mmCIF file of C-alpha atoms in Angstrom:
data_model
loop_
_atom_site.group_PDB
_atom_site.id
_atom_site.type_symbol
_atom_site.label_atom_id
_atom_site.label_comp_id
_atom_site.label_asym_id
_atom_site.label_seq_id
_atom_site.Cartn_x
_atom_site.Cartn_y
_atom_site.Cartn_z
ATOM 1 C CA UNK E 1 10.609 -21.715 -12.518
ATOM 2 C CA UNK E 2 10.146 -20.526 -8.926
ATOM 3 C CA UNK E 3 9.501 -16.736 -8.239
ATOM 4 C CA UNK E 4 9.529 -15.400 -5.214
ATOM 5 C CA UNK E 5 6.741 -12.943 -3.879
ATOM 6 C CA UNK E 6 7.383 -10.094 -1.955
ATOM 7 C CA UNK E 7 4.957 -7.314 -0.673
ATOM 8 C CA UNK E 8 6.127 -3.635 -1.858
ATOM 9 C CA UNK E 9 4.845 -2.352 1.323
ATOM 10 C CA UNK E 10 5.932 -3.282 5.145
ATOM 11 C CA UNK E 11 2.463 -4.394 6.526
ATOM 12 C CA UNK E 12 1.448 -6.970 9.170
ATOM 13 C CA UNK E 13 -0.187 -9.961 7.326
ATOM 14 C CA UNK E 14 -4.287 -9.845 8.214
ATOM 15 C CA UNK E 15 -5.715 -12.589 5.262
ATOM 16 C CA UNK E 16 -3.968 -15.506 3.838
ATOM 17 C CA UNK E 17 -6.578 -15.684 0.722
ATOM 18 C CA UNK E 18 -4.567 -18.838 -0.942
ATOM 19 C CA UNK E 19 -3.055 -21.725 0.163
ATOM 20 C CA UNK E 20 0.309 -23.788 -1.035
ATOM 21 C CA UNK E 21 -0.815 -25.941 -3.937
ATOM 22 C CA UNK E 22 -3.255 -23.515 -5.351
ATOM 23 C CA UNK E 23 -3.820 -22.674 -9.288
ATOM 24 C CA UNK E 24 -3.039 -18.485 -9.032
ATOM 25 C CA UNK E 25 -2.940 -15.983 -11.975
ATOM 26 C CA UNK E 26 -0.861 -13.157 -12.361
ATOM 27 C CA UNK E 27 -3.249 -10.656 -10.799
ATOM 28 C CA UNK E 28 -4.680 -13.495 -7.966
ATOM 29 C CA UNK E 29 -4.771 -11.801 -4.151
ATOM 30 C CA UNK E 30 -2.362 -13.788 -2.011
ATOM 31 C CA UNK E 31 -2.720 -12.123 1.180
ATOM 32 C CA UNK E 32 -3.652 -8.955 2.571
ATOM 33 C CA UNK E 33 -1.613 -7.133 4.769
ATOM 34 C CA UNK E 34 -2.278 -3.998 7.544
ATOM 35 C CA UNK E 35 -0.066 -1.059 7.891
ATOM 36 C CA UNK E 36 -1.452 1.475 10.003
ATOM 37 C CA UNK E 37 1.116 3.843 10.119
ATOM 38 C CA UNK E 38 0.920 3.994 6.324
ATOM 39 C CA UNK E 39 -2.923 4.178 6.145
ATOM 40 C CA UNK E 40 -2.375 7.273 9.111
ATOM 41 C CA UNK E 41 -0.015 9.109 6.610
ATOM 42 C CA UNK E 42 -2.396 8.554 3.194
ATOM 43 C CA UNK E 43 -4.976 10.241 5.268
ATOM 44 C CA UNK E 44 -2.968 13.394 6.543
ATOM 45 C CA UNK E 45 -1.703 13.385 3.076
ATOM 46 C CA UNK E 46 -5.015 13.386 1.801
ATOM 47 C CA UNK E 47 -6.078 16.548 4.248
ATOM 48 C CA UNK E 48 -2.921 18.249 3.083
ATOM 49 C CA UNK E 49 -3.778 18.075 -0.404
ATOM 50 C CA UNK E 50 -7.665 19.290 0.444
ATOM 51 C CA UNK E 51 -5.386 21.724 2.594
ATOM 52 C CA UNK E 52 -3.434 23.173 -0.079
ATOM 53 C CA UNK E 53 -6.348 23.029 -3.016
ATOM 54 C CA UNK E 54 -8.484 25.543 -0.824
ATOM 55 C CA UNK E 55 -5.119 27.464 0.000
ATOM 56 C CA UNK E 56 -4.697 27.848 -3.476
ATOM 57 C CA UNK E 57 -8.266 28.854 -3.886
ATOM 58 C CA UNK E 58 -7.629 31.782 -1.206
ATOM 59 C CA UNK E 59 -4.360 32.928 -2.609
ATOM 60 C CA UNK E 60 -6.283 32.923 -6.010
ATOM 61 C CA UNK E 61 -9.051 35.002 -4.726
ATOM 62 C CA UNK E 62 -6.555 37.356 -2.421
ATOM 63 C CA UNK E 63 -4.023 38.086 -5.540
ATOM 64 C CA UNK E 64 -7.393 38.694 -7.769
ATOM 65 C CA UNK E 65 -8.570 41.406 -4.703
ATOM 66 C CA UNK E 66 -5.192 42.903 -4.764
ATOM 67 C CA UNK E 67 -5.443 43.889 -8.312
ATOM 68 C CA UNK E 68 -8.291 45.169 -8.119
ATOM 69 C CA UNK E 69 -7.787 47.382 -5.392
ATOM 70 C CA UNK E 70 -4.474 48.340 -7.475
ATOM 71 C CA UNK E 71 -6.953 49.142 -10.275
ATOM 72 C CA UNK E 72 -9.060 51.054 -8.707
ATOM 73 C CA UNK E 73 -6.425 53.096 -7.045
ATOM 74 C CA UNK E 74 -5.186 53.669 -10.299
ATOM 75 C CA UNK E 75 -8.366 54.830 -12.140
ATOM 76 C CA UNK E 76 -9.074 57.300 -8.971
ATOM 77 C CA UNK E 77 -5.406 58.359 -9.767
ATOM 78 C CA UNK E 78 -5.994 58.957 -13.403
ATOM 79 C CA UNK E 79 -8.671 61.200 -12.509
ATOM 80 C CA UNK E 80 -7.388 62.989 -10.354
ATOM 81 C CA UNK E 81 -4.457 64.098 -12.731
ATOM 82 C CA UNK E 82 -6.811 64.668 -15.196
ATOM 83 C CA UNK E 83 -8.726 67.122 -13.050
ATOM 84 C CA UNK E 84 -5.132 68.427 -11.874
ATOM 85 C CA UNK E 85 -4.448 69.144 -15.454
ATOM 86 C CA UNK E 86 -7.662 70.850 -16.299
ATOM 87 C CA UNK E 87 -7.262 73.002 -13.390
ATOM 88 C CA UNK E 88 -3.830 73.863 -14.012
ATOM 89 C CA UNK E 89 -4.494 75.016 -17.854
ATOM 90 C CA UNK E 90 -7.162 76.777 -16.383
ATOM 91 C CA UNK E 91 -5.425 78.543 -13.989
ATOM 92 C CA UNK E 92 -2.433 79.418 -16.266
ATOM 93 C CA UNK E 93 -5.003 81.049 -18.906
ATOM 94 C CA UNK E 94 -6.726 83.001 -16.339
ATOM 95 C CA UNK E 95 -2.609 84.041 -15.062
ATOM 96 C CA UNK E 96 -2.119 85.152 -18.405
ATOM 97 C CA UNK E 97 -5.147 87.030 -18.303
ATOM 98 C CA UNK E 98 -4.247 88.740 -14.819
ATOM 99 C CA UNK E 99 -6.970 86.946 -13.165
ATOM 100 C CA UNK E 100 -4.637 84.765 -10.866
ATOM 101 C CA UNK E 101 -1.808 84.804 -9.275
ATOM 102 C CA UNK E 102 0.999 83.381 -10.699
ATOM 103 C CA UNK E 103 1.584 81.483 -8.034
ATOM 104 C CA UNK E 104 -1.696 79.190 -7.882
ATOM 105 C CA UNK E 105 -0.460 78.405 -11.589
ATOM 106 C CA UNK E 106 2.246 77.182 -10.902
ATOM 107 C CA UNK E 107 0.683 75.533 -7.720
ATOM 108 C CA UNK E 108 -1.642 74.014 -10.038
ATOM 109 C CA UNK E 109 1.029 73.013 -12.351
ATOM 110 C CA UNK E 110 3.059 71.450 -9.959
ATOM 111 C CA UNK E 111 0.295 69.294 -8.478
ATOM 112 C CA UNK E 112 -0.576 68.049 -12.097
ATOM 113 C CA UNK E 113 2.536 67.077 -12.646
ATOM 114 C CA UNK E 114 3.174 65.494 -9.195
ATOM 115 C CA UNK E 115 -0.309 63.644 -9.893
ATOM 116 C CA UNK E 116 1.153 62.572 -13.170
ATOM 117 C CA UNK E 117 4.086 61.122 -11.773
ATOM 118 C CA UNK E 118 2.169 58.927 -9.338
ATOM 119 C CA UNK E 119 -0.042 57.653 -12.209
ATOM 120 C CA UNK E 120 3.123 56.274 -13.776
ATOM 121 C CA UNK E 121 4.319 54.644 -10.795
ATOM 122 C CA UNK E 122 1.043 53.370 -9.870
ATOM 123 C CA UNK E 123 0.872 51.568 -13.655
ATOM 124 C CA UNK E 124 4.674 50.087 -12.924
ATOM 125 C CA UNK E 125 2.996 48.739 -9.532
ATOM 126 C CA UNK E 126 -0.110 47.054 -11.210
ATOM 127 C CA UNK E 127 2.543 45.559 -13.961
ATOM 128 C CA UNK E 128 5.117 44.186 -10.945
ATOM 129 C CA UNK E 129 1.823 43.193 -9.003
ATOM 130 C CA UNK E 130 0.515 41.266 -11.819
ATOM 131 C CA UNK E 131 4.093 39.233 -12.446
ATOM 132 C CA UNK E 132 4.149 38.831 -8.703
ATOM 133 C CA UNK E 133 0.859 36.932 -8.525
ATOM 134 C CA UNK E 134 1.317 34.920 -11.444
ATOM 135 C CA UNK E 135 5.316 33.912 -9.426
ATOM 136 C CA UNK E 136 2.876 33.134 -6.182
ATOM 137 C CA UNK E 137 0.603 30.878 -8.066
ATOM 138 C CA UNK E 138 3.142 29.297 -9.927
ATOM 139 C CA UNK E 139 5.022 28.467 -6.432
ATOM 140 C CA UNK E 140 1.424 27.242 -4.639
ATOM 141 C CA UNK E 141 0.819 25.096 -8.131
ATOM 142 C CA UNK E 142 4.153 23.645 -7.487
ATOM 143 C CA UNK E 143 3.473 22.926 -4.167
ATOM 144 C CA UNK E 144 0.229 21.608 -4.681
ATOM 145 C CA UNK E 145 1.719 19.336 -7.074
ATOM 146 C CA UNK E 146 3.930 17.844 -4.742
ATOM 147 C CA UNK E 147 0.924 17.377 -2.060
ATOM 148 C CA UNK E 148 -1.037 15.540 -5.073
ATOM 149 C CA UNK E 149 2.314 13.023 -6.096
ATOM 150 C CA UNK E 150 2.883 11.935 -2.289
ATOM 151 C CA UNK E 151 -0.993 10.611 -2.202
ATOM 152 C CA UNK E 152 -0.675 8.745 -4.688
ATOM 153 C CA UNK E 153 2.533 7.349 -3.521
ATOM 154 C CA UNK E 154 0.983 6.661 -0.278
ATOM 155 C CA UNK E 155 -2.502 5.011 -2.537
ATOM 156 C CA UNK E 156 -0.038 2.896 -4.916
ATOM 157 C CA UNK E 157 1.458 1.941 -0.760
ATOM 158 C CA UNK E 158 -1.686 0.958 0.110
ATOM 159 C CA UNK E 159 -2.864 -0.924 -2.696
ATOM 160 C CA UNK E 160 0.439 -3.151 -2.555
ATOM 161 C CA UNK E 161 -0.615 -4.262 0.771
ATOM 162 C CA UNK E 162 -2.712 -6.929 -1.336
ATOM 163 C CA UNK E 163 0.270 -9.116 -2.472
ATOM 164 C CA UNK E 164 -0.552 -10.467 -5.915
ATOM 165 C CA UNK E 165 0.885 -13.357 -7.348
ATOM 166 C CA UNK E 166 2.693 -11.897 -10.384
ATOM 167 C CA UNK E 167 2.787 -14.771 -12.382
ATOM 168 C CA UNK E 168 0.709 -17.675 -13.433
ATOM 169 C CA UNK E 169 1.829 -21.120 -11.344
ATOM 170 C CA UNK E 170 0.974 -22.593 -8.296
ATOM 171 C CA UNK E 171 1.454 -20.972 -5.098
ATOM 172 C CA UNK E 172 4.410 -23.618 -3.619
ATOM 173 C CA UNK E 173 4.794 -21.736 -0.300
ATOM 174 C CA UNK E 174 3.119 -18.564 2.198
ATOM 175 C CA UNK E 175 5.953 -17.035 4.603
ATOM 176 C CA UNK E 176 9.347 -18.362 5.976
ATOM 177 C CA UNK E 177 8.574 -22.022 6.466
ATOM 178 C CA UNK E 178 9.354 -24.892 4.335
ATOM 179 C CA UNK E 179 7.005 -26.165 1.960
#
């Protein structure tokens, strides 16, 4: 039964580690072959996943800032309308008492309620911020993913430019020329 061998790389042929005539086994080195170009793009593909792993990292830390910023904005928000509130109960008691105007009751009122109605879109904001960051990372993961499946495409490239037998025989021929 003849096979033939065939690298599953383009490469330039460096070793011949076996001659014609030679006892190989399925996993036995035949030759070694050099592809710079493809040993060029395993190691920018390499930096672009050590690229895109500390991007992540970043984005991570950025969307985890961003929240809490949104939280805190919130929490100074909450107490604010609290206060808002307090003051304008206050200030409608002491209006029912005569003490003050009507007007800075319903001044107080008003701002209460204004502060209110920020609180509630501040909460919608730190909901849609939360869904947005999880969408982001999802979208980096992705891409990350795809950085991390073309290395090892280019490392299962580079380890085929050791052309391996296949089979158990002996090695009849190397290259183009008759045996």
């Amino acid at each position: 039964q003849i096979q033939f061998v065939q690298s599953e790389t383009d490469g330039r042929v460096e070793r011949i580690l076996v001659q014609p005539g030679t006892q190989v086994s399925a996993d036995t080195v035949l030759m070694e072959l050099s592809n710079p170009e493809l040993k060029q793009s395993t190691f920018d593909a390499e930096y672009q996943l050590k690229a895109g792993e500390a991007q992540l990292t970043r984005l991570r830390i950025q969307l985890e800032s961003d929240r809490l910023t949104q939280k805190a904005i919130l929490a100074t928000l909450r107490s604010d309308a609290e206060q808002a509130r307090l003051v304008a109960e206050a200030d409608e008691t002491l209006s029912g008492q005569g003490l003050v105007p009507s007007l800075t009751s319903k001044q107080s009122r008003a701002r209460a309620t204004d502060l209110r109605g920020r609180v509630e879109i501040e909460e919608e904001r730190l909901v849609i911020a939360v869904e947005s960051a999880q969408a982001q990372m999802a979208a980096a993961n992705a891409e990350l993913e795809k950085t991390r499946a073309l290395l090892g495409l280019k490392k299962r490239q580079m380890a085929a430019l050791a052309v391996r037998a296949g089979i158990e025989g002996v090695l009849q021929q190397i290259g183009d020329q008759t045996p």
